Amino acid sequence: MSYLRRILRYYGFEIVLALVMLYIAVSFTSLQEELISALARKVFLWSAGLVAYYIARLLKVGVIEWGDDKKVYAIVLLFYTGLVFAFA
C-alpha cells in the first residue's frame, strides 16, 4: 500500500495525463491524418513509460535518496522524453 501511495504522490499527474491521452488517442484512431492523435499517443507513451519505469525501479532497487543526483535524473528524463517524441 505504501508503494501505491508513493506512486500516486510522485506520478499522479502523469497517470491522469496518460489516461486522458489514451482516451484521445483511441477516439481519433479512425482519423490517421490527425495531428492530435499522434501527439496524444506520444504523450501517453511518455506518461505511461515514466510510471512503469518508477514502478520497476521501486521493485528492483527500492527508494533512492537522490541528493545532488537530481540533476542527472532530470537529464535522463529529458533524454527519455526526447526519445519518445522522436521515435514513438
PDB file of C-alpha atoms in Angstrom:
ATOM      1  CA  MET A   1       0.000   0.000   0.000  1.00  0.00           C
ATOM      2  CA  SER A   2       2.886   2.381   0.681  1.00  0.00           C
ATOM      3  CA  TYR A   3       4.177   1.747  -2.854  1.00  0.00           C
ATOM      4  CA  LEU A   4       0.805   2.765  -4.279  1.00  0.00           C
ATOM      5  CA  ARG A   5       0.728   5.958  -2.191  1.00  0.00           C
ATOM      6  CA  ARG A   6       4.286   6.798  -3.242  1.00  0.00           C
ATOM      7  CA  ILE A   7       3.453   6.229  -6.920  1.00  0.00           C
ATOM      8  CA  LEU A   8       0.332   8.379  -6.713  1.00  0.00           C
ATOM      9  CA  ARG A   9       2.214  11.115  -4.854  1.00  0.00           C
ATOM     10  CA  TYR A  10       5.075  11.331  -7.351  1.00  0.00           C
ATOM     11  CA  TYR A  11       3.306  10.397 -10.586  1.00  0.00           C
ATOM     12  CA  GLY A  12      -0.358  11.282 -10.027  1.00  0.00           C
ATOM     13  CA  PHE A  13      -0.257  13.926 -12.751  1.00  0.00           C
ATOM     14  CA  GLU A  14       1.393  11.569 -15.244  1.00  0.00           C
ATOM     15  CA  ILE A  15      -1.167   8.830 -14.559  1.00  0.00           C
ATOM     16  CA  VAL A  16      -4.077  11.210 -15.158  1.00  0.00           C
ATOM     17  CA  LEU A  17      -2.343  12.603 -18.242  1.00  0.00           C
ATOM     18  CA  ALA A  18      -1.734   9.095 -19.590  1.00  0.00           C
ATOM     19  CA  LEU A  19      -5.397   8.156 -19.151  1.00  0.00           C
ATOM     20  CA  VAL A  20      -6.655  11.339 -20.828  1.00  0.00           C
ATOM     21  CA  MET A  21      -4.236  10.992 -23.731  1.00  0.00           C
ATOM     22  CA  LEU A  22      -5.106   7.316 -24.144  1.00  0.00           C
ATOM     23  CA  TYR A  23      -8.760   8.308 -24.475  1.00  0.00           C
ATOM     24  CA  ILE A  24      -7.899  10.989 -27.045  1.00  0.00           C
ATOM     25  CA  ALA A  25      -5.632   8.629 -28.977  1.00  0.00           C
ATOM     26  CA  VAL A  26      -8.265   5.883 -29.097  1.00  0.00           C
ATOM     27  CA  SER A  27     -11.067   8.265 -30.040  1.00  0.00           C
ATOM     28  CA  PHE A  28      -9.122   9.645 -33.024  1.00  0.00           C
ATOM     29  CA  THR A  29      -7.686   6.367 -34.330  1.00  0.00           C
ATOM     30  CA  SER A  30     -10.007   6.311 -37.330  1.00  0.00           C
ATOM     31  CA  LEU A  31      -8.527   9.640 -38.493  1.00  0.00           C
ATOM     32  CA  GLN A  32      -4.915   8.741 -39.216  1.00  0.00           C
ATOM     33  CA  GLU A  33      -4.006  12.183 -40.579  1.00  0.00           C
ATOM     34  CA  GLU A  34      -4.955  13.978 -37.373  1.00  0.00           C
ATOM     35  CA  LEU A  35      -2.082  15.574 -35.503  1.00  0.00           C
ATOM     36  CA  ILE A  36      -3.914  15.381 -32.165  1.00  0.00           C
ATOM     37  CA  SER A  37      -3.953  11.596 -32.317  1.00  0.00           C
ATOM     38  CA  ALA A  38      -0.207  11.379 -32.907  1.00  0.00           C
ATOM     39  CA  LEU A  39       0.508  13.863 -30.145  1.00  0.00           C
ATOM     40  CA  ALA A  40      -1.826  12.074 -27.744  1.00  0.00           C
ATOM     41  CA  ARG A  41      -0.132   8.734 -28.462  1.00  0.00           C
ATOM     42  CA  LYS A  42       3.282  10.221 -27.749  1.00  0.00           C
ATOM     43  CA  VAL A  43       2.196  11.886 -24.519  1.00  0.00           C
ATOM     44  CA  PHE A  44       0.508   8.640 -23.443  1.00  0.00           C
ATOM     45  CA  LEU A  45       3.697   6.674 -24.109  1.00  0.00           C
ATOM     46  CA  TRP A  46       5.758   9.254 -22.246  1.00  0.00           C
ATOM     47  CA  SER A  47       3.478   9.318 -19.195  1.00  0.00           C
ATOM     48  CA  ALA A  48       2.979   5.566 -19.040  1.00  0.00           C
ATOM     49  CA  GLY A  49       6.706   4.974 -19.527  1.00  0.00           C
ATOM     50  CA  LEU A  50       7.613   7.228 -16.604  1.00  0.00           C
ATOM     51  CA  VAL A  51       5.177   5.441 -14.320  1.00  0.00           C
ATOM     52  CA  ALA A  52       6.318   1.997 -15.489  1.00  0.00           C
ATOM     53  CA  TYR A  53       9.965   2.941 -15.004  1.00  0.00           C
ATOM     54  CA  TYR A  54       9.273   4.213 -11.488  1.00  0.00           C
ATOM     55  CA  ILE A  55       7.413   1.033 -10.535  1.00  0.00           C
ATOM     56  CA  ALA A  56      10.212  -1.156 -11.920  1.00  0.00           C
ATOM     57  CA  ARG A  57      12.850   0.880 -10.089  1.00  0.00           C
ATOM     58  CA  LEU A  58      10.914   0.643  -6.819  1.00  0.00           C
ATOM     59  CA  LEU A  59      10.617  -3.121  -7.150  1.00  0.00           C
ATOM     60  CA  LYS A  60      14.258  -3.692  -8.122  1.00  0.00           C
ATOM     61  CA  VAL A  61      16.169  -1.034  -6.210  1.00  0.00           C
ATOM     62  CA  GLY A  62      13.777   0.424  -3.644  1.00  0.00           C
ATOM     63  CA  VAL A  63      13.636   4.026  -2.546  1.00  0.00           C
ATOM     64  CA  ILE A  64      16.585   6.150  -3.607  1.00  0.00           C
ATOM     65  CA  GLU A  65      17.631   9.269  -1.737  1.00  0.00           C
ATOM     66  CA  TRP A  66      18.804  11.455  -4.613  1.00  0.00           C
ATOM     67  CA  GLY A  67      20.526  14.404  -3.007  1.00  0.00           C
ATOM     68  CA  ASP A  68      22.758  16.020  -5.658  1.00  0.00           C
ATOM     69  CA  ASP A  69      21.965  13.358  -8.243  1.00  0.00           C
ATOM     70  CA  LYS A  70      18.643  15.022  -9.106  1.00  0.00           C
ATOM     71  CA  LYS A  71      20.393  16.868 -11.928  1.00  0.00           C
ATOM     72  CA  VAL A  72      21.493  13.594 -13.503  1.00  0.00           C
ATOM     73  CA  TYR A  73      17.992  12.159 -13.060  1.00  0.00           C
ATOM     74  CA  ALA A  74      16.491  15.249 -14.731  1.00  0.00           C
ATOM     75  CA  ILE A  75      18.852  14.906 -17.702  1.00  0.00           C
ATOM     76  CA  VAL A  76      17.973  11.221 -18.070  1.00  0.00           C
ATOM     77  CA  LEU A  77      14.252  12.065 -18.019  1.00  0.00           C
ATOM     78  CA  LEU A  78      14.821  14.776 -20.620  1.00  0.00           C
ATOM     79  CA  PHE A  79      16.687  12.290 -22.828  1.00  0.00           C
ATOM     80  CA  TYR A  80      13.888   9.735 -22.385  1.00  0.00           C
ATOM     81  CA  THR A  81      11.283  12.336 -23.320  1.00  0.00           C
ATOM     82  CA  GLY A  82      13.242  13.242 -26.437  1.00  0.00           C
ATOM     83  CA  LEU A  83      13.488   9.601 -27.483  1.00  0.00           C
ATOM     84  CA  VAL A  84       9.759   9.024 -27.000  1.00  0.00           C
ATOM     85  CA  PHE A  85       8.795  12.081 -29.040  1.00  0.00           C
ATOM     86  CA  ALA A  86      11.351  11.301 -31.743  1.00  0.00           C
ATOM     87  CA  PHE A  87      10.597   7.621 -32.277  1.00  0.00           C
ATOM     88  CA  ALA A  88       7.085   6.954 -30.920  1.00  0.00           C
TER      89      ALA A  88
END
